[in-house]
Coordinates of C-alpha atoms (C1' of nucleotides) in Angstrom, one line a residue:
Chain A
X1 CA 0.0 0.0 0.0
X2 CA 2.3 2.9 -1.2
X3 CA 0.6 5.8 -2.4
X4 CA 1.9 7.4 -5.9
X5 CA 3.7 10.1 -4.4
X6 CA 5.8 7.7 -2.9
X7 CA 6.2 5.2 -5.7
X8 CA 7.9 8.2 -7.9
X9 CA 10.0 9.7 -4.9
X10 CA 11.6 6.0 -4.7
X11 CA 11.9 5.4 -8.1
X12 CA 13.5 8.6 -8.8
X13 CA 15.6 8.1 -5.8
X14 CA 17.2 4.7 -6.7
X15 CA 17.4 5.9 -9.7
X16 CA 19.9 8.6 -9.2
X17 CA 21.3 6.6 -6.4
X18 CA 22.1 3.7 -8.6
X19 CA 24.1 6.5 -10.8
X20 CA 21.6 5.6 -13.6
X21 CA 20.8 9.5 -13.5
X22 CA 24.2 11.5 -13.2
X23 CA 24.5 14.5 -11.4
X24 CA 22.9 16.8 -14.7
X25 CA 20.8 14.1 -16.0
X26 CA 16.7 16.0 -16.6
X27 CA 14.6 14.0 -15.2
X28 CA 11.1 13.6 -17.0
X29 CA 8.5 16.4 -17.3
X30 CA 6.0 16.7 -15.3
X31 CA 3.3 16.0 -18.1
X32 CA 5.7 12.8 -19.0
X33 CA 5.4 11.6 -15.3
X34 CA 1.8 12.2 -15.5
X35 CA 1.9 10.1 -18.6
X36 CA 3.9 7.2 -17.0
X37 CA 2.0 7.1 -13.9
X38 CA -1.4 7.7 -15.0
X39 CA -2.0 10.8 -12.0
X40 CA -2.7 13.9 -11.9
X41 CA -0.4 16.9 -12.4
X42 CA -0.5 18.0 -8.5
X43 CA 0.6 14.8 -7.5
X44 CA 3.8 14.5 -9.3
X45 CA 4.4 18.1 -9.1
X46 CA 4.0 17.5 -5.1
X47 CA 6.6 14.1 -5.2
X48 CA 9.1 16.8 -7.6
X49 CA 8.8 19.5 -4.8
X50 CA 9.6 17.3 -2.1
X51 CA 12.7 16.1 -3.7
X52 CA 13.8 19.4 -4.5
X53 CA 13.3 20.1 -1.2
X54 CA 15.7 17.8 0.2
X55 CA 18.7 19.2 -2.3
X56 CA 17.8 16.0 -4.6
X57 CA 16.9 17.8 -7.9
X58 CA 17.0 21.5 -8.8
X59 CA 14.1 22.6 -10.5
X60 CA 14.0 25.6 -12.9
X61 CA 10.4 27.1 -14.8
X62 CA 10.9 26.2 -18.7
X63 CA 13.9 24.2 -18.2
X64 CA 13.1 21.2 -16.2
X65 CA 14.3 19.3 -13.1
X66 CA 17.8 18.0 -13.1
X67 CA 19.8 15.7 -10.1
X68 CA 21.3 17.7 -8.2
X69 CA 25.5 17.3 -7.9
X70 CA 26.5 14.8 -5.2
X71 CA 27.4 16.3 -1.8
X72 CA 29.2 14.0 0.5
X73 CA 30.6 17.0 2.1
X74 CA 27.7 17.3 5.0
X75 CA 27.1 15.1 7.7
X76 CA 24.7 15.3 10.6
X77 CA 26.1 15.0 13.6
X78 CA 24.2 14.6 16.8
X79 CA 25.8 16.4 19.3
X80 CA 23.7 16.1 23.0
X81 CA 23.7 17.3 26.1
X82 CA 26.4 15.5 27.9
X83 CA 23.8 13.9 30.4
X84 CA 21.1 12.3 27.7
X85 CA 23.9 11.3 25.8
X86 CA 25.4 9.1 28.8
X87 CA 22.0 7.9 29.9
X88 CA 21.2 7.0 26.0
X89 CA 24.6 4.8 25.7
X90 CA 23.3 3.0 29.4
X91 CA 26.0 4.7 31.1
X92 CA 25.6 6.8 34.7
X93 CA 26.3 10.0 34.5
X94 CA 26.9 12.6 37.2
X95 CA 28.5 16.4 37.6
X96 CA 30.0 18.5 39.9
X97 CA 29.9 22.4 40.0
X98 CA 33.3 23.7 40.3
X99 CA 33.1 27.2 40.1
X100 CA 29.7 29.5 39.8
X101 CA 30.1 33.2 40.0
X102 CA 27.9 36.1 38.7
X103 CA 30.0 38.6 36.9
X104 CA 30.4 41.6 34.1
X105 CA 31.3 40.5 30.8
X106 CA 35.0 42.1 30.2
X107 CA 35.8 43.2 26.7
X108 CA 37.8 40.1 25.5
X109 CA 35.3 37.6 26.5
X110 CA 32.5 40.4 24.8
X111 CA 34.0 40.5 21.7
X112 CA 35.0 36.3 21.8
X113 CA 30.7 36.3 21.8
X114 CA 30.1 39.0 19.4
X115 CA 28.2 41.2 22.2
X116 CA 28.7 44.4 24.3
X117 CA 30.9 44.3 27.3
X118 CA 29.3 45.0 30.8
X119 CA 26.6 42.4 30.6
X120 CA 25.5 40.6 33.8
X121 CA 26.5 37.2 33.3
X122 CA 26.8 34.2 35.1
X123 CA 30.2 32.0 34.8
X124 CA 30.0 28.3 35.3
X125 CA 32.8 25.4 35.7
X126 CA 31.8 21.9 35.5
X127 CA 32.9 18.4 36.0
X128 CA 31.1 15.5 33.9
X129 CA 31.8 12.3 35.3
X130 CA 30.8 9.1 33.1
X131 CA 30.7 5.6 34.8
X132 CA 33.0 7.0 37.7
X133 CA 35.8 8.4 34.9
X134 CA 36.4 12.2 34.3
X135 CA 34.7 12.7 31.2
X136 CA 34.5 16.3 30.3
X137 CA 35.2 19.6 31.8
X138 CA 32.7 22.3 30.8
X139 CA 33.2 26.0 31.1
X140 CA 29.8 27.9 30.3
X141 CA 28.9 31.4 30.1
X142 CA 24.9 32.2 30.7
X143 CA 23.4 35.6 29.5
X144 CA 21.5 36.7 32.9
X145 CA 19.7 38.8 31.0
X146 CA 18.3 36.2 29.0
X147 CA 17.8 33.7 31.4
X148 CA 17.1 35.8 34.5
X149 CA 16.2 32.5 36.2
X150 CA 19.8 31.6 36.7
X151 CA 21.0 33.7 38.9
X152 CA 18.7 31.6 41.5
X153 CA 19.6 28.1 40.2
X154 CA 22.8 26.2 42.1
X155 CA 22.2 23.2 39.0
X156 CA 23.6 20.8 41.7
X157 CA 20.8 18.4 40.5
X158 CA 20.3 19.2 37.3
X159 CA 23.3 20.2 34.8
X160 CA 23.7 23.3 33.2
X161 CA 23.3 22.1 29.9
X162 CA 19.7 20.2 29.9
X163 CA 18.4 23.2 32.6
X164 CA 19.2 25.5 29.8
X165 CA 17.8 23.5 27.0
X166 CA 14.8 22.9 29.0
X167 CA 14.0 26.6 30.1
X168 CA 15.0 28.8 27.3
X169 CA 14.2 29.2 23.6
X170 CA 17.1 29.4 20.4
X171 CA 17.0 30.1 17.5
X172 CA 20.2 29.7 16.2
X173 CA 23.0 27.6 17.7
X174 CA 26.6 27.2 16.2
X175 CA 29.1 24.0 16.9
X176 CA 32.7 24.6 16.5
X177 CA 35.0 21.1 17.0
X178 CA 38.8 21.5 17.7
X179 CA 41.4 19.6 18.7
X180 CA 43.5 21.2 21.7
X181 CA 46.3 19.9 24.0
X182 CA 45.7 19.7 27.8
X183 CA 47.5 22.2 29.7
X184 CA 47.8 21.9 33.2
X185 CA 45.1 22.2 35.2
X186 CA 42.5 20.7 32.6
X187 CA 45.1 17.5 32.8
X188 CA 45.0 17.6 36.3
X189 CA 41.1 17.3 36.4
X190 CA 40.3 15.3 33.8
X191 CA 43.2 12.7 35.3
X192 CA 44.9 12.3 32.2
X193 CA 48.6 13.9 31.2
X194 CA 49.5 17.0 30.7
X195 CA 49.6 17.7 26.7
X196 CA 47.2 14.5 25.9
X197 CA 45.0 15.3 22.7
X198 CA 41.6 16.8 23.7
X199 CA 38.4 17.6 21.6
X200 CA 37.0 20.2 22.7
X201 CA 33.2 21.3 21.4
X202 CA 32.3 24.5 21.5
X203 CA 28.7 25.8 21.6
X204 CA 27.1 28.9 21.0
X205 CA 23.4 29.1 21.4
X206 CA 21.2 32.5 20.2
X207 CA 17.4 33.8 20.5
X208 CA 16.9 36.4 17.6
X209 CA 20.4 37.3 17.3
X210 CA 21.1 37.7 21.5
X211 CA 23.3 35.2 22.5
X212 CA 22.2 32.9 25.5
X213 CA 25.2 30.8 26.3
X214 CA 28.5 30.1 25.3
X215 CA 30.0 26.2 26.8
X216 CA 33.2 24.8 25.7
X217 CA 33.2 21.1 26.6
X218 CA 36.4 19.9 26.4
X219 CA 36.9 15.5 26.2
X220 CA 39.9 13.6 26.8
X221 CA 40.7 12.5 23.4
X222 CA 40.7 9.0 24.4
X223 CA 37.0 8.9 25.7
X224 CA 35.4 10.8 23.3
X225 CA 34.4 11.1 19.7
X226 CA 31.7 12.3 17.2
X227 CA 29.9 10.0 14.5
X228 CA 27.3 10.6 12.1
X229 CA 26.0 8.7 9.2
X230 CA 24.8 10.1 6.0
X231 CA 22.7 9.0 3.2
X232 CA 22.2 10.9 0.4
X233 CA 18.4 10.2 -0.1
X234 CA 18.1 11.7 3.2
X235 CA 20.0 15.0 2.2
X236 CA 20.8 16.4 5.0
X237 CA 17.8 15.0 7.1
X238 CA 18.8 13.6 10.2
X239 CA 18.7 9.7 10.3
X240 CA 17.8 7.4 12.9
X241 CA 21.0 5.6 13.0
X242 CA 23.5 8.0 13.2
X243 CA 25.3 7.6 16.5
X244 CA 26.0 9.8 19.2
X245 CA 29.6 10.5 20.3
X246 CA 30.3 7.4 21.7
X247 CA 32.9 6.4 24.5
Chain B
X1 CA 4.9 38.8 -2.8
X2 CA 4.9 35.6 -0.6
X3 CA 2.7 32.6 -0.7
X4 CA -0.9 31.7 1.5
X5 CA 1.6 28.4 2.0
X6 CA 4.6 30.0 3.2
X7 CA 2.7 32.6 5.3
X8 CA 1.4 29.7 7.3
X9 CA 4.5 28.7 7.7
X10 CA 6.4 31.5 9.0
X11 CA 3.3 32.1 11.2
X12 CA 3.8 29.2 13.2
X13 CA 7.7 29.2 12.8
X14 CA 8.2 32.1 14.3
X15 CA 5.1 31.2 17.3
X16 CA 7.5 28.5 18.1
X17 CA 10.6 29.8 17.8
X18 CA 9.5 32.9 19.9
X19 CA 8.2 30.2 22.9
X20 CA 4.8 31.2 22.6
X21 CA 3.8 27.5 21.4
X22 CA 5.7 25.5 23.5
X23 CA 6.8 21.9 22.5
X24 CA 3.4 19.9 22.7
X25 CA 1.0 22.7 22.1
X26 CA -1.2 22.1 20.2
X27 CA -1.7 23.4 16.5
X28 CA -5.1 24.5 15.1
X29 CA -6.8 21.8 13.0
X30 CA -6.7 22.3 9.5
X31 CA -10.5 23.4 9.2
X32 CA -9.2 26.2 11.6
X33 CA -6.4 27.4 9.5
X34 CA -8.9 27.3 6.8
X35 CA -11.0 29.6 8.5
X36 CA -8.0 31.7 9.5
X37 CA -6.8 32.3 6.6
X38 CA -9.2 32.0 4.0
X39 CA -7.6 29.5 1.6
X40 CA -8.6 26.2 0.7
X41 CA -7.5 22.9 3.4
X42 CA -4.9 21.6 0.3
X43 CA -2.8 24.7 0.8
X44 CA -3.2 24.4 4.9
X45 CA -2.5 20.9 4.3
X46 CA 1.0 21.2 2.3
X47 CA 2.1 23.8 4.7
X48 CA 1.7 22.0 7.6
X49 CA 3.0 18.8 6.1
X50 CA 5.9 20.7 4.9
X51 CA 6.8 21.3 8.9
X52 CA 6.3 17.6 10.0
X53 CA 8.3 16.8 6.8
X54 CA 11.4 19.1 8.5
X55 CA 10.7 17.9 12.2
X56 CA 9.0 21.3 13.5
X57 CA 6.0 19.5 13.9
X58 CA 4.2 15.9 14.6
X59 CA 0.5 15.5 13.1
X60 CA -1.6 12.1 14.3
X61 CA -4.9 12.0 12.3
X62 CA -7.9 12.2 14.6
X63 CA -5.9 13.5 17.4
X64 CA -4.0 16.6 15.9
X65 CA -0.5 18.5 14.9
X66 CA 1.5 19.4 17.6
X67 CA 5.3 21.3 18.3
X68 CA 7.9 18.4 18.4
X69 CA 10.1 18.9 21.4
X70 CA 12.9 20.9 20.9
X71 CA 16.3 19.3 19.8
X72 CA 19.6 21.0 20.1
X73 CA 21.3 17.9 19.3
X74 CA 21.7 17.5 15.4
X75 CA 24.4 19.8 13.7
X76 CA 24.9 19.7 10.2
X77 CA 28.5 20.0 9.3
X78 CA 30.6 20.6 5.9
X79 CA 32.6 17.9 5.4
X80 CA 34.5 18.5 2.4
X81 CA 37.1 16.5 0.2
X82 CA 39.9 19.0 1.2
X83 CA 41.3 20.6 -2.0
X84 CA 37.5 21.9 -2.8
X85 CA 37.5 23.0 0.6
X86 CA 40.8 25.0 0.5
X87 CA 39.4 26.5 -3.1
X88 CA 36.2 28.0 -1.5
X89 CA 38.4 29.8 1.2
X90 CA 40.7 31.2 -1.2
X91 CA 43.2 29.2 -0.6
X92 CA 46.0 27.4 -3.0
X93 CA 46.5 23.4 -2.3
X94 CA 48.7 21.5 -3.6
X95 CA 48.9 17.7 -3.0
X96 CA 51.6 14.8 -2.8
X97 CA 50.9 11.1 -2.9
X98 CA 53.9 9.3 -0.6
X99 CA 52.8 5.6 -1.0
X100 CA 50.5 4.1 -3.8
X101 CA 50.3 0.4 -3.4
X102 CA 47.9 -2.5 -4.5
X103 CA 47.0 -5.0 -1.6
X104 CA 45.0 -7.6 -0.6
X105 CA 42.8 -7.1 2.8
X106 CA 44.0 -8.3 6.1
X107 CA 42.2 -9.4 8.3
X108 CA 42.4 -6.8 11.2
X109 CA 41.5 -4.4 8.7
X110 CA 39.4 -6.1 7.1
X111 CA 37.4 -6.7 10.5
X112 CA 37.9 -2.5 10.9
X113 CA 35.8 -2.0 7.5
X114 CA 33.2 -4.7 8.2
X115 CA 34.4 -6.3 5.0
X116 CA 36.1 -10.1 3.9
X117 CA 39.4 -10.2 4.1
X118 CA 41.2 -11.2 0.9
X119 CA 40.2 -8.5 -1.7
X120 CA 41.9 -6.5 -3.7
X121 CA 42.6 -2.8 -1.9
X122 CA 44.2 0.4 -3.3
X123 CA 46.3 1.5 -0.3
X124 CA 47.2 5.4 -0.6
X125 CA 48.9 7.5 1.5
X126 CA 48.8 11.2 0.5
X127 CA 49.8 14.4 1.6
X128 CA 47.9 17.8 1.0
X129 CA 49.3 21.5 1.8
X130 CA 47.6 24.6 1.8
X131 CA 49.3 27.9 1.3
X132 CA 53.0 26.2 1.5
X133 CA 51.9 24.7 4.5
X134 CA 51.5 21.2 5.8
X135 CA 47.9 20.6 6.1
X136 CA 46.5 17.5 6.3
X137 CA 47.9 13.3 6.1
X138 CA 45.1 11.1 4.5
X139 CA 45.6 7.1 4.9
X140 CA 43.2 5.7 2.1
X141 CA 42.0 2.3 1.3
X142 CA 40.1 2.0 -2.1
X143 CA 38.1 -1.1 -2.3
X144 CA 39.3 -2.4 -6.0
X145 CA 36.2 -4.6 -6.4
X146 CA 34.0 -1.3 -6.5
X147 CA 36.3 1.2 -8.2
X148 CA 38.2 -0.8 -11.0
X149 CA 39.7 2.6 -12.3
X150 CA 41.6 3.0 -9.7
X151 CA 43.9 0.5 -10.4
X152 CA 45.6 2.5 -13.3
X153 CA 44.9 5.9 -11.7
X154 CA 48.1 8.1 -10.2
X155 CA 46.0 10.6 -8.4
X156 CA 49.0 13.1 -9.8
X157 CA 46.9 15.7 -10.5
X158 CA 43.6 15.2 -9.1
X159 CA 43.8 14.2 -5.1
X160 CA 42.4 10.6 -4.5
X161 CA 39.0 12.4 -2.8
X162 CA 38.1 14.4 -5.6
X163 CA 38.6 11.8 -8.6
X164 CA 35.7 8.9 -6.2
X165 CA 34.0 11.9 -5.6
X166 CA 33.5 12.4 -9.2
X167 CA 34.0 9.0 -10.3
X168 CA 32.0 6.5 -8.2
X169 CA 28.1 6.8 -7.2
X170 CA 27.5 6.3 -2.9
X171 CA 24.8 5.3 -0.9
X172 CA 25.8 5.9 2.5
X173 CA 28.8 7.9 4.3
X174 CA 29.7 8.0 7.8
X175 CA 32.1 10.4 9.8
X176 CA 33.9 10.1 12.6
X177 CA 35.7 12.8 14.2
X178 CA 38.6 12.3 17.4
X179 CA 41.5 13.8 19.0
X180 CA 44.1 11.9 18.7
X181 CA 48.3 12.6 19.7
X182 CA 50.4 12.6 16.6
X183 CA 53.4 10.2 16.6
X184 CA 56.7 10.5 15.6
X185 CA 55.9 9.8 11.8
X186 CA 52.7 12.0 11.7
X187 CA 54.9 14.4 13.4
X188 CA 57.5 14.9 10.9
X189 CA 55.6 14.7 7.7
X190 CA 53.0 17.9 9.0
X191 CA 56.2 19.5 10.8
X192 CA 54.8 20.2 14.1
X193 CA 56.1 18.2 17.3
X194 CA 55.4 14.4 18.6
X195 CA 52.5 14.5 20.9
X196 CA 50.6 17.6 19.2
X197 CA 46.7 17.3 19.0
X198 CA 45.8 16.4 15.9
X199 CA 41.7 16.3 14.4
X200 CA 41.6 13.0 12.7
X201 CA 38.7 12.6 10.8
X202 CA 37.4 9.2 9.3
X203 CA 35.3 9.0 6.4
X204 CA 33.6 5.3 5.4
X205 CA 31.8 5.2 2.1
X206 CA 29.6 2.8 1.2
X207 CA 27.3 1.5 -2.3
X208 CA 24.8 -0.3 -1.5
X209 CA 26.3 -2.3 1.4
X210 CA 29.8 -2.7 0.2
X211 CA 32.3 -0.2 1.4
X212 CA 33.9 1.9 -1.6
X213 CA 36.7 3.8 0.1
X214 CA 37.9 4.2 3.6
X215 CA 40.2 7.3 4.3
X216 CA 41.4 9.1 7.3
X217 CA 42.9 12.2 7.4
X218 CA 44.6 13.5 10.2
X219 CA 44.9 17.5 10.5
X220 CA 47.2 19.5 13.1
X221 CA 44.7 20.8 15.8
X222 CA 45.8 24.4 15.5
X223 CA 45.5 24.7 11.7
X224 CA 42.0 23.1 11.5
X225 CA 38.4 22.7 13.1
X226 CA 34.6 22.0 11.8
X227 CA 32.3 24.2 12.0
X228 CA 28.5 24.4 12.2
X229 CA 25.2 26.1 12.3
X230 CA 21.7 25.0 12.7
X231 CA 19.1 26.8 12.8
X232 CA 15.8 25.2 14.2
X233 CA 13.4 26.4 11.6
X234 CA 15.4 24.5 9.2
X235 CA 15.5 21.1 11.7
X236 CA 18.5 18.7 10.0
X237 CA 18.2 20.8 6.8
X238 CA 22.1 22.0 5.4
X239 CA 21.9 26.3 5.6
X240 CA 23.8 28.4 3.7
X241 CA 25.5 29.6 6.6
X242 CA 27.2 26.9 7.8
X243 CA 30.7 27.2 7.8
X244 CA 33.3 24.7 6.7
X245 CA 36.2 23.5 8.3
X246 CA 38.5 26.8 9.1
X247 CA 42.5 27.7 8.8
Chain C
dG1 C1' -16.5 -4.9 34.0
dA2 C1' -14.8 -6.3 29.3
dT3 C1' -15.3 -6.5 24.5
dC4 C1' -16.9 -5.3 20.2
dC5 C1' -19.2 -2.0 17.0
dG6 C1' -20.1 2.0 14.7
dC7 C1' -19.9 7.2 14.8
dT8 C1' -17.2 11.2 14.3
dT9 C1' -13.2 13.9 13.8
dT10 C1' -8.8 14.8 11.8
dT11 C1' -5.3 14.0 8.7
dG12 C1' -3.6 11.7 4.1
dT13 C1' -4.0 11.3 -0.6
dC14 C1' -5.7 12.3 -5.1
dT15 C1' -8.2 14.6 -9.1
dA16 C1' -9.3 18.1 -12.5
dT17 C1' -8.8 22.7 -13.4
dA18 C1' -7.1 27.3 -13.5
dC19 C1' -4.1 31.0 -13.7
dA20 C1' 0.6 33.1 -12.6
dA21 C1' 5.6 33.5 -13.1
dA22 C1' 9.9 32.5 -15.2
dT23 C1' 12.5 31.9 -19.2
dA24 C1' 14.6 29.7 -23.6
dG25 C1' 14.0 30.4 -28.2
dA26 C1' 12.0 32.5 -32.2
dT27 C1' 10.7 36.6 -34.4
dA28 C1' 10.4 41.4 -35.6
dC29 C1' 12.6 45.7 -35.8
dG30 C1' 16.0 49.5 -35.8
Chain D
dC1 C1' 24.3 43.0 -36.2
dG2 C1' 22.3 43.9 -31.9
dT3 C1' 18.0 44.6 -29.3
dA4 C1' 13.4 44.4 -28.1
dT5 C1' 9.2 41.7 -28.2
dC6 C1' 6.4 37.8 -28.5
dT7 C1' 5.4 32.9 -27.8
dA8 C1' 5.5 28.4 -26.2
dT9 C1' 6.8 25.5 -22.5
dT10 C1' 7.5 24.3 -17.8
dT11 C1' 7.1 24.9 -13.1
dG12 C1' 4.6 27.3 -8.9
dT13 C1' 0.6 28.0 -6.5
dA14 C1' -4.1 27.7 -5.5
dT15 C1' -9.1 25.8 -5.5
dA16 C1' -13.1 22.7 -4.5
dG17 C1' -14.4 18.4 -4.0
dA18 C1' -13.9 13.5 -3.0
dC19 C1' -12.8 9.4 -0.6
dA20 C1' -9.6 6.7 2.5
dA21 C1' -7.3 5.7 6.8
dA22 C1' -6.4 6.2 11.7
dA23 C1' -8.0 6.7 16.1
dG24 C1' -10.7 8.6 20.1
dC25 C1' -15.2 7.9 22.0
dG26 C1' -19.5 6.3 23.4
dG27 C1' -22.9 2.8 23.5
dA28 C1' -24.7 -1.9 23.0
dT29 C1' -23.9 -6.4 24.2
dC30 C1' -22.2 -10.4 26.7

DNA sequence: GATCCGCTTTTGTCTATACAAATAGATACG
DNA sequence: CGTATCTATTTGTATAGACAAAAGCGGATC
């Protein structure tokens, strides 16, 4: 019981990702498709639209619909709160606030965010601990005046990261992944040596254009990495199996 | 000059993005919309499906459409084959291949691709500069069974990433990104010292279950990092924005 | 109380038609 | 020859109506 919609999405679809149709290659008409399938205009127009949509065909008036050129160059990654993530992998997870202090953003830090010095903010250092191990030390910065709330909240129960994600609205977040060495006193807590290859995630979360936090989660390279899976019917949707970083 | 269809859209984008529909509110029925906005249920229909098609939304039939809960955890990233990546940012590459060798699988690495040990692999090692400068070290496998070509191909002029890229048809990729230290070898050939934190990405390739290429490539941690943005309206869907991987 | 049946609501899919917008290619004109 | 205009084709958007499928709900029956 597939509907038609379906039946031309798919067969377009293996088509082109059998490399039967080439990156260039016009795919039929409309009115041909009509033709073939014996349905109306709308419902192949709908199918076409869909798949244009998802970066598989470009569509242009009077010319006609062509596959798209491959892109293997974007990958989804999921990238979680540190918490979920353990608790999704069956691992216990707990935290420990190191430092929490309400301060004025100086003009370094101001222009590392893009916004105006002087801002109330509230500075947090925190220990992730997976299954007993050090797993990641996290150094946030939280907007007071856009999340008022926190000024009140120790986070001793629940971590920064999921209170935030829970209590505040974004629109726009940006990831950053880097590879850094340890330098003293992040060796020293995470237990591992001085110099040892870290990845370090940095994330930067907005609500129309005001940022709301700023974390930097930095993993001993050792216990940590990203994966995601890709699949170029699913441009650039997220997929099911693509796995979290993973210990 | 914008659409009934997109209107709808942004209408209840920007009601969830703002936090005044919170994740499980529930969405006027269609018949309401209808009403709302005086256009016909077809066009309240494709816009709403459009937003359970990116994620913003769940719909159950009888019961309603509904804000999905708020996900923070999917990133889309720009992955790129490294010379087309060094073009975009202005930048001149230049690449060397060090070791070009025909193979048969073993079976540890076999067992690391999920493949039979005993085929016939292209084994390159290759190494790409940017600006004059030591960029990146990529270890590749080409599986010969899937990419016959290979076997009389240098990769003189075009880098071994490019020419699949153009050359072979994928079904599935999947990335892996780590810290690791380099070692003595790594070390020498990037010019930067032993023990230096290094981004080592991994990048399997498969067509239709069999695994085309396998390639790692390992960049010095302070001349790389990835880079991404999502944007919630556009749930798991690539934006313009989105930066690739930086110098 | 438990189970089954049918009613109603809501979404899913499809049709046939219509007009609008973009634009490649042909044609007319200076 | 170059330029403006027209025309035909293709996609984009919208309508009104129809029936199907899923599922909550209440009532009848055992």
């Amino acid at each position: 019981m597939v509907s038609i919609h379906q039946r031309i999405v798919e067969d377009i679809e293996t088509r082109i990702m059998g490399g039967i149709w080439l990156p260039g290659h016009r795919i039929p008409f409309e009115h041909e498709l009509v033709e073939e399938y014996q349905c109306s205009r709308m419902t192949v127009n709908k199918a076409l639209s869909a798949l244009a949509q998802r970066g598989m065909i470009t569509r242009r008036r009077k010319v006609g619909s062509f596959v798209a050129s491959r892109q293997i160059d974007r990958t989804v990654m999921d990238i979680q709160d540190i918490s979920t993530e353990a608790e999704l992998a069956g691992h216990h997870h707990s935290h420990k606030i190191l430092r929490r202090k309400v301060e004025t953003l100086d003009a370094a830090t101001a222009a590392q965010l893009g916004e105006t010095t002087g801002a109330d903010i509230l500075r947090l250092h925190c220990l992730h601990t997976v299954d007993g191990k050090p797993n990641a030390l996290e150094r946030r910065i939280i907007m007071l005046a856009m999340v008022p709330s926190a000024r009140t909240e120790s986070f001793a129960s629940v971590p920064p990261g999921k209170w935030l994600l829970d209590m505040v609205p974004w629109s726009k977040a940006r990831h950053v992944i880097r590879a850094v060495s340890a330098d003293a006193a992040t060796a020293r807590l995470l237990e591992t040596e001085r110099g040892k290859a870290c990845l370090t995630l940095i994330r930067q979360t907005w609500q129309m254009s005001r940022t709301v936090t700023h974390v930097e989660i930095i993993h001993p390279g050792d216990r940590f990495q990203f994966a995601g899976d890709f699949h170029p019917t699913e441009r650039g949707v997220p997929n099911q199996r693509s796995k979290r970083g993973s210990f």
